[in-house]
Coordinates of C-alpha atoms and ligand atoms in Angstrom, one line a residue:
X1 CA 3.1 -6.5 -45.4
X2 CA -0.6 -7.0 -44.8
X3 CA -1.1 -3.7 -42.3
X4 CA -2.8 -5.6 -39.8
X5 CA 0.1 -7.7 -40.1
X6 CA 2.2 -4.5 -39.8
X7 CA 1.5 -3.6 -36.6
X8 CA 1.8 -6.1 -35.3
X9 CA 4.4 -6.4 -35.7
X10 CA 5.4 -2.3 -35.3
X11 CA 3.8 -3.9 -31.6
X12 CA 6.3 -6.7 -31.3
X13 CA 9.2 -4.2 -32.6
X14 CA 8.6 -1.8 -28.9
X15 CA 7.9 -4.0 -27.4
X16 CA 11.4 -5.6 -26.7
X17 CA 12.7 -1.4 -26.5
X18 CA 15.5 -1.6 -28.6
X19 CA 14.7 2.0 -31.1
X20 CA 17.1 4.7 -30.3
X21 CA 19.1 3.2 -27.2
X22 CA 22.8 2.9 -26.8
X23 CA 24.9 1.5 -29.2
X24 CA 26.2 -1.9 -27.1
X25 CA 29.9 -3.8 -27.2
X26 CA 27.4 -7.3 -27.8
X27 CA 25.9 -6.2 -31.0
X28 CA 28.9 -4.1 -32.1
X29 CA 31.1 -7.5 -31.5
X30 CA 28.5 -9.5 -33.9
X31 CA 27.9 -6.5 -37.0
X32 CA 31.6 -6.2 -37.0
X33 CA 32.0 -10.5 -37.5
X34 CA 29.3 -10.4 -40.4
X35 CA 31.8 -7.5 -42.4
X36 CA 34.5 -9.7 -41.6
X37 CA 33.7 -12.7 -42.7
X38 CA 32.2 -10.7 -46.1
X39 CA 35.7 -8.7 -45.9
X40 CA 33.1 -5.6 -46.7
X41 CA 33.2 -1.6 -45.3
X42 CA 29.6 -1.8 -43.8
X43 CA 27.5 -4.1 -41.9
X44 CA 24.8 -3.3 -39.5
X45 CA 22.3 -4.6 -37.6
X46 CA 19.1 -2.4 -39.0
X47 CA 15.3 -1.9 -37.7
X48 CA 11.9 -2.0 -39.5
X49 CA 10.6 0.9 -37.6
X50 CA 7.7 2.7 -39.3
X51 CA 8.6 5.0 -42.2
X52 CA 12.8 4.5 -40.8
X53 CA 15.5 1.7 -40.9
X54 CA 17.1 2.7 -37.2
X55 CA 21.2 0.6 -36.8
X56 CA 21.2 -1.2 -33.3
X57 CA 25.2 -1.4 -35.3
X58 CA 27.4 -0.5 -37.6
X59 CA 30.1 -0.9 -39.2
X60 CA 31.5 1.5 -42.0
X61 CA 28.9 4.7 -42.0
X62 CA 27.8 7.1 -39.9
X63 CA 24.1 7.8 -39.6
X64 CA 22.2 5.3 -37.8
X65 CA 19.0 6.0 -40.3
X66 CA 17.9 5.8 -43.4
X67 CA 14.9 6.0 -44.8
X68 CA 12.1 2.6 -44.6
X69 CA 11.4 3.8 -47.7
X70 CA 13.8 2.0 -50.6
X71 CA 15.6 0.5 -48.0
X72 CA 16.1 -2.9 -48.7
X73 CA 16.7 -4.1 -44.8
X74 CA 12.4 -3.2 -44.6
X75 CA 11.7 -5.8 -47.1
X76 CA 13.6 -8.4 -45.3
X77 CA 12.2 -7.8 -41.9
X78 CA 8.5 -7.7 -44.0
X79 CA 8.8 -11.3 -45.8
X80 CA 10.7 -13.2 -43.2
X81 CA 13.7 -13.4 -45.8
X82 CA 17.0 -13.8 -47.3
X83 CA 18.0 -10.7 -49.4
X84 CA 21.1 -10.7 -52.2
X85 CA 20.9 -7.8 -54.5
X86 CA 24.9 -8.4 -56.4
X87 CA 24.0 -5.1 -58.6
X88 CA 22.9 -1.9 -56.8
X89 CA 22.7 -0.4 -60.8
X90 CA 21.3 -3.3 -62.1
X91 CA 18.3 -3.6 -59.7
X92 CA 15.8 -1.9 -61.3
X93 CA 13.9 -1.2 -58.1
X94 CA 17.1 -0.2 -55.6
X95 CA 19.3 1.1 -58.5
X96 CA 18.0 4.3 -57.4
X97 CA 17.0 3.8 -54.0
X98 CA 19.1 6.4 -51.0
X99 CA 21.3 2.8 -50.7
X100 CA 22.1 2.7 -54.9
X101 CA 23.0 6.4 -55.0
X102 CA 25.6 6.9 -52.3
X103 CA 27.0 3.9 -53.6
X104 CA 26.5 1.2 -52.6
X105 CA 26.6 -2.0 -55.3
X106 CA 26.2 -4.8 -53.6
X107 CA 23.7 -6.1 -50.3
X108 CA 23.0 -9.4 -48.7
X109 CA 20.6 -9.1 -45.5
X110 CA 19.2 -12.2 -43.3
X111 CA 16.0 -11.2 -41.4
X112 CA 15.6 -11.0 -37.6
X113 CA 12.9 -12.3 -36.7
X114 CA 11.0 -13.0 -32.9
X115 CA 9.7 -16.4 -31.5
X116 CA 5.6 -15.5 -32.9
X117 CA 7.3 -14.7 -36.6
X118 CA 7.0 -11.3 -36.5
X119 CA 11.0 -9.8 -38.6
X120 CA 12.5 -7.0 -37.1
X121 CA 14.3 -6.2 -39.5
X122 CA 18.1 -7.5 -40.4
X123 CA 22.1 -8.1 -40.3
X124 CA 23.5 -6.6 -43.6
X125 CA 26.6 -6.9 -44.9
X126 CA 26.9 -3.9 -47.8
X127 CA 29.7 -3.6 -50.0
X128 CA 30.7 -0.2 -53.1
X129 CA 31.6 -3.1 -56.0
X130 CA 29.8 -6.0 -57.1
X131 CA 29.3 -8.7 -55.8
X132 CA 27.7 -12.9 -55.0
X133 CA 27.1 -14.1 -52.0
X134 CA 28.7 -17.6 -51.6
X135 CA 26.4 -20.3 -49.3
X136 CA 28.7 -21.3 -46.3
X137 CA 28.8 -16.9 -46.0
X138 CA 24.6 -16.8 -45.7
X139 CA 25.5 -20.2 -43.3
X140 CA 27.1 -17.7 -41.8
X141 CA 25.0 -14.7 -41.2
X142 CA 22.4 -16.8 -40.3
X143 CA 24.4 -18.3 -37.6
X144 CA 25.1 -14.2 -36.5
X145 CA 21.6 -13.6 -37.0
X146 CA 20.5 -15.6 -34.6
X147 CA 23.0 -15.0 -32.0
X148 CA 21.3 -11.3 -33.1
X149 CA 18.0 -12.3 -31.5
X150 CA 18.8 -15.0 -28.7
X151 CA 20.6 -11.6 -27.2
X152 CA 17.4 -9.5 -28.0
X153 CA 15.7 -11.5 -26.4
X154 CA 17.4 -12.7 -23.7
X155 CA 18.4 -9.2 -22.7
X156 CA 14.1 -8.2 -23.0
X157 CA 14.2 -11.8 -20.3
X158 CA 16.6 -9.7 -18.5
X159 CA 14.1 -7.5 -16.5
X160 CA 11.4 -9.2 -16.7
X161 CA 12.0 -12.6 -14.6
X162 CA 12.6 -12.3 -10.0
X163 CA 15.8 -13.3 -10.7
X164 CA 14.9 -14.0 -6.6
X165 CA 11.9 -16.5 -8.5
X166 CA 13.0 -17.3 -12.0
X167 CA 9.0 -16.6 -12.5
X168 CA 8.4 -13.4 -15.2
X169 CA 7.8 -10.0 -13.2
X170 CA 5.6 -8.1 -12.7
X171 CA 6.7 -5.9 -16.1
X172 CA 6.0 -9.2 -17.9
X173 CA 2.7 -9.4 -15.6
X174 CA 1.9 -5.3 -16.9
X175 CA 2.6 -6.0 -20.3
X176 CA 0.6 -9.8 -20.4
X177 CA -2.4 -8.1 -19.1
X178 CA -2.1 -4.8 -21.5
X179 CA -2.3 -7.8 -25.0
X180 CA -5.1 -9.8 -23.5
X181 CA -7.2 -6.8 -22.7
X182 CA -6.7 -5.1 -26.1
X183 CA -7.8 -8.9 -27.6
X184 CA -12.0 -7.8 -27.8
X185 CA -12.0 -11.7 -28.0
X186 CA -10.8 -11.8 -24.3
X187 CA -11.9 -9.0 -22.4
X188 CA -13.1 -9.2 -18.6
X189 CA -11.1 -11.6 -17.9
X190 CA -9.7 -12.4 -14.4
X191 CA -6.8 -12.2 -12.9
X192 CA -5.5 -13.1 -9.1
X193 CA -2.8 -11.9 -6.7
X194 CA -1.6 -14.0 -3.7
X195 CA -0.3 -12.0 -0.6
X196 CA 1.8 -14.4 1.3
X197 CA 1.6 -11.8 4.3
X198 CA 2.1 -8.6 6.5
X199 CA 6.0 -7.7 5.5
X200 CA 6.8 -6.9 8.8
X201 CA 5.5 -10.6 9.4
X202 CA 8.5 -12.1 7.4
X203 CA 10.8 -8.6 8.9
X204 CA 11.5 -10.5 11.9
X205 CA 11.9 -13.7 9.8
X206 CA 14.4 -12.4 7.6
X207 CA 15.8 -11.3 10.6
X208 CA 16.2 -14.4 12.2
X209 CA 16.7 -15.8 9.3
X210 CA 18.6 -13.9 7.2
X211 CA 17.0 -12.1 3.4
X212 CA 16.9 -15.5 0.8
X213 CA 14.9 -17.2 4.1
X214 CA 12.2 -15.7 2.3
X215 CA 13.0 -16.4 -1.1
X216 CA 12.3 -19.9 0.1
X217 CA 8.8 -19.2 1.1
X218 CA 8.0 -17.3 -1.9
X219 CA 9.6 -20.6 -4.0
X220 CA 8.1 -22.4 -2.0
X221 CA 4.3 -21.2 -2.7
X222 CA 5.4 -20.8 -5.8
X223 CA 5.5 -24.7 -6.5
X224 CA 1.8 -25.5 -4.2
X225 CA 0.5 -22.8 -5.9
X226 CA 1.9 -24.4 -9.8
X227 CA 0.1 -27.5 -8.7
X228 CA -3.5 -25.5 -8.3
X229 CA -2.7 -24.2 -11.9
X230 CA -1.1 -26.9 -13.6
X231 CA 1.3 -27.0 -15.9
X232 CA 0.8 -24.3 -18.2
X233 CA -1.0 -20.8 -16.4
X234 CA 2.1 -18.2 -15.9
X235 CA 2.2 -17.3 -11.9
X236 CA 4.0 -14.0 -12.3
X237 CA 5.9 -12.9 -9.0
X238 CA 5.0 -9.1 -8.7
X239 CA 6.0 -8.7 -5.0
X240 CA 8.1 -9.7 -3.2
X241 CA 6.1 -11.5 -1.2
X242 CA 3.5 -11.5 -3.7
X243 CA 2.9 -13.7 -6.4
X244 CA -0.2 -13.8 -9.6
X245 CA -1.9 -15.0 -12.1
X246 CA -4.7 -14.7 -15.1
X247 CA -7.4 -17.2 -14.4
X248 CA -8.9 -18.9 -17.8
X249 CA -10.8 -17.7 -19.7
X250 CA -14.2 -17.7 -19.0
X251 CA -13.6 -18.9 -15.4
X252 CA -15.3 -15.4 -13.6
X253 CA -14.2 -13.7 -9.7
X254 CA -17.4 -15.9 -7.6
X255 CA -16.1 -19.1 -9.9
X256 CA -12.7 -18.1 -8.8
X257 CA -13.5 -17.0 -5.2
X258 CA -14.3 -20.4 -4.4
X259 CA -11.6 -22.8 -5.7
X260 CA -9.3 -20.9 -4.0
X261 CA -11.0 -20.1 -1.2
X262 CA -10.8 -24.6 -1.1
X263 CA -7.1 -24.1 -1.6
X264 CA -6.0 -22.0 0.7
X265 CA -8.8 -23.3 3.3
X266 CA -7.5 -26.4 3.3
X267 CA -3.8 -25.2 4.3
X268 CA -2.7 -26.7 1.1
X269 CA -1.2 -24.0 -0.3
X270 CA 0.9 -23.3 2.3
X271 CA 1.5 -26.1 4.5
X272 CA 5.3 -25.8 5.2
X273 CA 5.1 -22.4 5.5
X274 CA 2.6 -22.5 8.0
X275 CA 4.4 -21.1 10.7
X276 CA 5.4 -17.6 8.8
X277 CA 2.5 -17.2 6.3
X278 CA -0.9 -16.0 6.6
X279 CA -1.7 -15.7 2.9
X280 CA -4.7 -14.0 1.5
X281 CA -6.1 -13.9 -2.4
X282 CA -7.4 -10.9 -4.1
X283 CA -9.6 -11.4 -7.3
X284 CA -10.4 -8.6 -10.3
X285 CA -11.3 -8.3 -13.8
X286 CA -9.9 -6.5 -16.6
X287 CA -10.5 -6.1 -19.5
X288 CA -11.4 -3.0 -23.0
X289 CA -9.6 -0.8 -23.4
X290 CA -10.0 1.4 -20.9
X291 CA -8.2 -0.8 -19.2
X292 CA -4.7 -0.7 -17.8
X293 CA -2.7 -2.6 -15.8
X294 CA -1.2 -0.4 -13.5
X295 CA -4.5 0.5 -12.0
X296 CA -6.0 -4.0 -12.2
X297 CA -2.9 -4.8 -9.8
X298 CA -3.8 -2.2 -7.3
X299 CA -7.4 -3.3 -7.4
X300 CA -5.9 -6.8 -6.5
X301 CA -4.1 -5.4 -3.6
X302 CA -6.4 -4.0 -2.7
X303 CA -8.9 -6.3 -2.8
X304 CA -5.7 -8.4 -0.8
X305 CA -5.5 -5.8 1.9
X306 CA -10.0 -6.4 2.1
X307 CA -9.6 -9.9 2.8
X308 CA -6.4 -9.3 5.4
X309 CA -8.8 -7.4 6.8
X310 CA -12.8 -9.7 6.3
X311 CA -12.4 -12.8 8.1
X312 CA -12.3 -14.0 4.4
X313 CA -8.8 -14.9 2.8
X314 CA -10.0 -14.5 -0.1
X315 CA -12.0 -10.7 -1.8
X316 CA -12.7 -9.6 -4.8
X317 CA -11.6 -6.2 -5.7
X318 CA -14.4 -3.3 -4.5
X319 CA -14.9 -0.1 -5.2
X320 CA -16.2 1.1 -3.0
X321 CA -14.1 -0.3 0.0
X322 CA -10.9 0.7 -2.7
X323 CA -12.7 4.1 -1.9
X324 CA -12.4 3.6 1.4
X325 CA -8.4 2.3 1.1
X326 CA -8.2 5.6 -1.0
X327 CA -10.1 8.2 1.4
X328 CA -8.2 6.5 4.2
X329 CA -4.4 7.7 2.0
X330 CA -5.6 11.2 1.5
X331 CA -6.6 11.4 4.3
X332 CA -2.9 10.7 6.1
X333 CA -1.0 11.7 3.4
X334 CA -3.4 16.1 4.5
X335 CA -2.7 15.3 7.8
X336 CA 1.0 16.6 7.7
X337 CA -0.6 19.9 6.2
X338 CA -2.9 20.3 9.1
X339 CA -0.8 20.2 11.1
X340 CA 0.8 23.4 9.7
X341 CA -2.3 25.0 8.8
X342 CA -4.5 26.9 12.0
X343 CA -8.1 26.3 10.9
X344 CA -7.5 22.8 10.0
X345 CA -7.2 20.7 14.1
X346 CA -9.1 21.8 17.0
X347 CA -10.2 20.3 20.2
X348 CA -13.6 19.8 21.4
X349 CA -13.9 19.3 25.3
X350 CA -15.9 16.6 27.0
X351 CA -16.6 16.9 30.4
X352 CA -16.2 14.2 33.6
X353 CA -18.4 14.5 36.2
X354 CA -18.4 13.0 39.8
X355 CA -21.9 10.7 39.9
X356 CA -22.0 11.9 43.4
X357 CA -22.6 15.6 43.2
X358 CA -22.8 16.4 39.3
X359 CA -20.3 18.6 39.0
X360 CA -17.4 18.6 36.1
X361 CA -13.9 17.2 37.0
X362 CA -11.6 16.8 34.4
X363 CA -12.3 17.0 31.1
X364 CA -11.3 14.7 27.7
X365 CA -10.0 16.4 25.3
X366 CA -11.0 15.0 21.2
X367 CA -9.0 16.0 18.4
X368 CA -11.3 17.6 15.2
X369 CA -10.4 18.0 12.3
X370 CA -12.4 20.3 9.4
X371 CA -10.3 19.0 5.9
X372 CA -10.3 22.1 3.0
X373 CA -12.3 19.8 0.7
X374 CA -13.5 16.7 2.3
X375 CA -15.5 18.8 5.7
X376 CA -14.8 17.4 8.9
X377 CA -13.7 14.9 9.3
X378 CA -14.2 12.5 13.3
X379 CA -11.0 10.6 14.4
X380 CA -12.0 7.4 13.5
X381 CA -11.6 7.3 10.7
X382 CA -8.6 8.9 10.2
X383 CA -6.5 8.4 13.7
X384 CA -6.2 4.5 13.5
X385 CA -4.1 5.7 9.9
X386 CA -2.4 8.1 11.6
X387 CA -1.7 5.7 14.8
X388 CA 0.6 3.2 12.0
X389 CA 2.5 6.1 10.6
X390 CA 5.0 8.4 12.4
X391 CA 3.1 11.4 12.0
X392 CA 1.2 9.6 15.4
X393 CA 4.4 11.8 17.3
X394 CA 3.6 14.8 15.4
X395 CA -0.7 15.0 16.2
X396 CA 0.1 14.1 19.8
X397 CA 2.6 16.4 20.7
X398 CA 0.4 18.7 18.6
X399 CA -3.1 17.5 20.5
X400 CA -0.3 17.8 24.0
X401 CA 1.1 21.3 23.3
X402 CA -2.9 22.3 22.6
X403 CA -4.2 21.6 25.6
X404 CA -1.2 22.5 28.4
X405 CA -2.1 25.6 26.3
X406 CA -5.7 26.4 27.9
X407 CA -5.3 24.3 31.3
X408 CA -2.6 27.7 31.4
X409 CA -5.0 30.0 30.2
X410 CA -7.6 28.5 32.8
X411 CA -4.7 28.5 35.3
X412 CA -4.4 32.1 34.8
X413 CA -8.5 33.1 34.3
X414 CA -7.8 31.0 38.8
X415 CA -9.1 27.7 37.4
X416 CA -7.4 24.9 38.0
X417 CA -9.3 22.6 35.4
X418 CA -7.7 18.8 34.8
X419 CA -7.2 17.9 31.0
X420 CA -7.7 14.1 30.0
X421 CA -5.5 13.3 26.6
X422 CA -5.4 10.8 24.5
X423 CA -2.1 9.0 23.7
X424 CA -1.5 5.7 20.6
X425 CA 0.2 3.0 21.8
X426 CA 3.4 3.9 19.5
X427 CA 3.7 6.4 21.7
X428 CA 4.7 4.4 24.4
X429 CA 8.3 2.8 21.6
X430 CA 9.3 6.6 21.0
X431 CA 12.1 7.0 23.2
X432 CA 11.6 11.1 24.0
X433 CA 8.3 10.9 24.9
X434 CA 7.9 10.7 29.1
X435 CA 10.5 13.5 28.3
X436 CA 7.9 15.7 25.3
X437 CA 5.4 16.1 27.6
X438 CA 8.2 16.9 30.7
X439 CA 10.1 19.5 28.3
X440 CA 5.8 20.2 27.5
X441 CA 4.3 21.0 31.4
X442 CA 7.4 22.3 32.0
X443 CA 6.8 25.0 28.8
X444 CA 3.5 26.4 29.5
X445 CA 3.6 26.1 33.4
X446 CA 1.8 23.0 34.1
X447 CA 2.4 21.4 36.9
X448 CA 1.5 17.0 35.8
X449 CA -0.6 16.2 38.3
X450 CA -3.0 18.6 35.8
X451 CA -2.4 15.6 33.0
X452 CA -4.1 12.6 32.8
X453 CA -3.3 10.3 29.7
X454 CA -5.4 7.7 28.2
X455 CA -4.2 4.5 27.2
X456 CA -6.7 2.0 25.1
X457 CA -6.0 -1.5 27.3
X458 CA -4.7 -3.5 23.7
X459 CA -2.1 -1.0 24.0
X460 CA -1.4 -1.0 27.8
X461 CA -1.3 -5.6 26.7
X462 CA 1.5 -5.1 24.5
X463 CA 3.6 -5.6 25.8
X464 CA 7.5 -3.9 26.8
X465 CA 8.6 -3.7 29.3
X466 CA 10.7 -0.3 27.9
X467 CA 6.7 0.8 27.8
X468 CA 6.2 -0.4 31.5
X469 CA 9.2 2.0 32.6
X470 CA 8.0 4.7 30.4
X471 CA 3.9 4.3 32.6
X472 CA 6.0 3.9 35.6
X473 CA 7.8 7.2 34.9
X474 CA 4.8 9.2 33.9
X475 CA 2.7 7.8 37.7
X476 CA 6.0 9.1 38.9
X477 CA 6.3 12.2 37.5
X478 CA 3.4 13.1 38.5
X479 CA 0.4 12.7 35.0
X480 CA -2.3 10.1 35.6
X481 CA -3.0 7.5 34.0
X482 CA -6.3 6.7 32.5
X483 CA -7.2 2.9 31.2
X484 CA -9.0 3.8 28.1
X485 CA -12.3 2.0 26.6
X486 CA -11.7 -1.4 29.1
X487 CA -13.9 -4.5 28.1
X488 CA -12.6 -4.1 24.6
X489 CA -9.5 -6.3 24.4
X490 CA -8.6 -8.8 26.4
X491 CA -9.2 -7.6 30.3
X492 CA -6.3 -9.8 31.5
X493 CA -7.2 -8.6 34.7
X494 CA -2.9 -10.8 36.2
X495 CA -1.8 -8.4 34.0
X496 CA -3.6 -4.7 34.8
X497 CA -2.2 -5.6 38.1
X498 CA 2.0 -5.0 36.7
X499 CA 0.5 -1.4 35.3
X500 CA 0.2 1.9 37.0
X501 CA -2.9 3.7 35.9
X502 CA -5.1 5.0 39.4
X503 CA -8.5 4.8 37.2
X504 CA -10.1 3.0 34.6
X505 CA -12.3 3.9 32.0
X506 CA -15.5 1.6 30.9
X507 CA -16.6 0.7 27.5
X508 CA -19.6 2.9 26.6
X509 CA -21.1 -0.7 24.5
X510 CA -21.2 -2.3 27.8
X511 CA -22.8 1.1 29.6
X512 CA -25.4 1.0 26.8
X513 CA -26.2 -2.8 27.2
X514 CA -26.8 -1.8 30.7
X515 CA -30.1 -0.6 30.0
X516 CA -31.5 -3.6 28.3
X517 CA -29.3 -6.3 29.9
X518 CA -29.7 -7.5 33.2
X519 CA -26.9 -10.2 33.5
X520 CA -24.9 -6.7 31.6
X521 CA -25.7 -4.6 34.6
X522 CA -24.2 -7.1 36.7
X523 CA -21.2 -7.3 35.1
X524 CA -20.8 -3.3 34.7
X525 CA -21.8 -4.0 38.4
X526 CA -19.1 -6.4 39.6
X527 CA -16.6 -4.3 37.0
X528 CA -16.8 -1.2 39.3
X529 CA -16.2 -3.4 42.7
X530 CA -13.7 -4.6 41.5
X531 CA -11.6 -2.6 40.7
X532 CA -12.2 0.3 43.5
X533 CA -11.3 -3.5 45.1
X534 CA -7.6 -2.9 43.2
X535 CA -8.5 0.5 43.6
X536 CA -8.9 2.7 41.2
X537 CA -11.2 5.1 40.3
X538 CA -13.8 3.7 38.2
X539 CA -15.0 6.7 34.8
X540 CA -18.4 4.3 32.7
X541 CA -18.1 6.5 28.8
X542 CA -21.1 7.4 26.4
X543 CA -23.6 7.5 29.0
X544 CA -26.7 9.3 27.5
X545 CA -29.8 8.5 29.1
X546 CA -30.9 9.3 33.4
X547 CA -31.8 5.5 33.6
X548 CA -27.9 4.5 33.2
X549 CA -26.2 7.8 34.7
X550 CA -28.6 6.5 37.5
X551 CA -28.0 2.5 37.2
X552 CA -23.9 3.7 37.5
X553 CA -24.4 6.1 40.7
X554 CA -26.0 3.1 43.1
X555 CA -23.0 0.8 41.9
X556 CA -20.7 3.0 43.0
X557 CA -19.3 4.6 40.2
X558 CA -16.9 7.2 40.3
X559 CA -17.3 9.3 37.5
X560 CA -19.3 9.6 34.0
X561 CA -18.9 10.9 31.0
X562 CA -21.3 11.0 27.8
X563 CA -23.9 12.4 26.2
X564 CA -26.8 13.1 28.9
X565 CA -23.9 15.5 30.0
X566 CA -22.7 17.3 27.4
X567 CA -21.1 16.0 24.0
X568 CA -17.9 17.5 23.8
X569 CA -18.3 21.3 22.9
X570 CA -15.1 23.6 21.1
X571 CA -14.1 25.7 23.6
X572 CA -16.4 28.9 24.0
X573 CA -19.8 26.9 24.3
X574 CA -17.6 24.8 27.1
X575 CA -16.7 27.4 29.0
X576 CA -20.6 28.5 28.9
X577 CA -20.7 25.5 30.6
X578 CA -18.0 25.8 33.1
X579 CA -19.7 28.5 33.8
X580 CA -22.6 26.7 34.5
X581 CA -20.7 26.9 38.0
X582 CA -23.0 23.4 37.9
X583 CA -23.0 20.4 35.8
X584 CA -27.9 19.2 35.2
X585 CA -27.2 16.4 37.9
X586 CA -27.8 13.0 36.8
X587 CA -31.8 13.7 37.5
X588 CA -31.8 16.3 35.2
X589 CA -32.8 15.9 31.2
X590 CA -29.8 14.9 28.7
X591 CA -27.7 17.9 27.8
X592 CA -28.8 19.8 24.3
X593 CA -26.7 18.7 21.7
X594 CA -23.7 20.3 20.7
Ligands
C2E601 P1 -12.0 7.6 23.5 O1 -11.2 7.9 23.7 O2 -13.0 6.1 23.3 O3 -13.3 9.4 23.6 C1 -15.0 8.4 23.6 C2 -15.2 8.9 22.4 O4 -17.0 8.4 22.5 C3 -14.9 10.4 21.5 O5 -15.4 9.9 20.1 C4 -16.4 11.1 22.5 O6 -16.9 12.0 21.2 C5 -17.2 9.0 22.1 N1 -19.0 9.5 23.3 C6 -18.0 9.8 24.3 N2 -20.0 10.3 25.7 C7 -20.4 9.4 24.1 C8 -21.7 9.0 24.1 O7 -22.5 9.4 24.9 N3 -22.1 8.1 23.2 C9 -21.8 7.8 22.2 N4 -21.8 7.7 21.7 N5 -20.1 7.7 21.8 C10 -19.9 8.7 23.3 P2 -14.4 10.6 19.4 O8 -14.5 12.4 19.7 O9 -14.9 10.1 17.6 O10 -12.9 10.3 19.1 C11 -13.2 9.2 19.1 C12 -11.8 7.6 19.4 O11 -11.0 8.6 19.1 C13 -11.3 8.3 21.2 O12 -11.8 7.3 21.9 C14 -10.3 7.7 21.3 O13 -9.9 6.6 20.8 C15 -9.5 8.5 19.7 N6 -9.2 9.9 19.5 C16 -10.0 11.1 20.2 N7 -9.1 11.8 19.2 C17 -7.2 12.2 20.3 C18 -6.3 12.1 20.0 O14 -6.3 13.7 20.3 N8 -5.4 11.4 19.9 C19 -5.8 10.5 20.0 N9 -5.0 9.4 20.5 N10 -6.4 9.9 20.1 C20 -8.0 10.1 19.7
MG602 MG1 -10.7 8.4 25.3
MG603 MG1 -12.9 5.6 25.7

């Protein structure tokens, strides 16, 4: 057999994952029948490995392997043809073989051939007396070999078909990509993943409809995709609600992007399932010897995630964005350690200034993280990731504890300075949240009136009666509630009336625009008037210039926060600022950056 063919034959054998697997009754049954038909003591399903014959099933022999050299089964595998040796003693080639020397006189073997024509080994019978084989016996042996092969193929397919959809699964996708990547003619192929929606969307759906309803959704999407791809292309079911396919040779990522945009754009794919599915596609290339199928699937899913968070529904894999996803993931996994370490997290303090008097009324605490390897990490990079994980509870507890400790320390020095702590929407869905805050206050001996909790407008809008009850409780206990970043969410004024907040912080984007646009000035002025009518205390965020501070003071804005007065400062610098008894009045020069 040519060396090239032998390499492919071996690959076909290895792919079936049969070698060195345990004995199986389903194969032994066939081997026993072969022995019975020939009325011989020995029979085996013998597979031809690099240098050995390994018996997947055997009767009448103790050992499970013999050397490949001079083994008749190796000849059967290589030639893919029947072999009958009526008498070893009379056969010049096999006379001195291992079997021959061990008393075997008769051999009949029929090849085990894959659909692609590779001979894996043989189903054989052996005897210790010379003998011939009748046509009937050989026909029976061939039929039994066909049963062995069906069994091998069935067992192989078993782990490769997704039962819910009947489509080839992720393992098959990996195998096929691996095969294509190795083929030099096909290097640089494009793969596509179709992600039908986010897990939480489907979670709700299956809660209502039952888990198998999701199978119908996937089946519907697969049908639509089949209509788009035509009958000859393979669709893989690579995740619970993710399908994938490999584009034909010669298709570029960009060409597929256009086609898929059209497919998803015309709603064809999700017509029947549009009320639950929000399909997006990720595209990535693979190929070349270094290409790893798992990496390709990861790249595809990363691209699909990009598509989901962008305006488009189809995205091509970007290494840069992938790096960002990986970094965010790393930060999230390192954050637990950061909370335990005593030198990674710290609070910085940004004063809130009474615009009329220039006095510091309170300060907002902001979290800072010095990662041992990545250096300084800003909250916008890690807080959104932590907020969508269970770690958010610990994060808020850490910040609250550090803030209350600071308040208590100042109080011991005779200074009463309230602090504002940012809390996340998900803290409100934690049943113990209020109790935890109350016990933290008690532990530090701090009165609730010294603590303000800031929640963004969009967090407050997450309508939930339980969350609202918690807010009422927080306020009734004497803490202050502030609406943070006002103007960045939906800003439903009617909703605001129901929130027991007494402070509203106008987002810094308005303050920034206000300096240059008259319309924005009118808007900010009207907001301040409206909030005063609703009994809110108004804080403007992001004041960077004296001009902005002057305008806001003129509009009657109560407080300001921003670089003009001070950047967020570490505790030592902040205490220096506090000791300077009086924050520079709004007309004074901007503070030096810390
Ligand atoms: P935020 O609560 O709105 O905090 C104000 C942000 O604006 C801070 O950014 C602050 O440094 C920045 N800032 C203050 N004055 C100015 C100014 O004059 N100009 C400009 N351009 N920016 C100004 P930071 O510290 O990067 O925090 C960003 C966001 O991260 C915060 O927005 C808050 O939503 C979140 N965050 C920070 N610390 C915590 C925390 O401990 N817990 C939670 N849940 N979120 C936090
Ligand atoms: Mg805030
Ligand atoms: Mg804010």
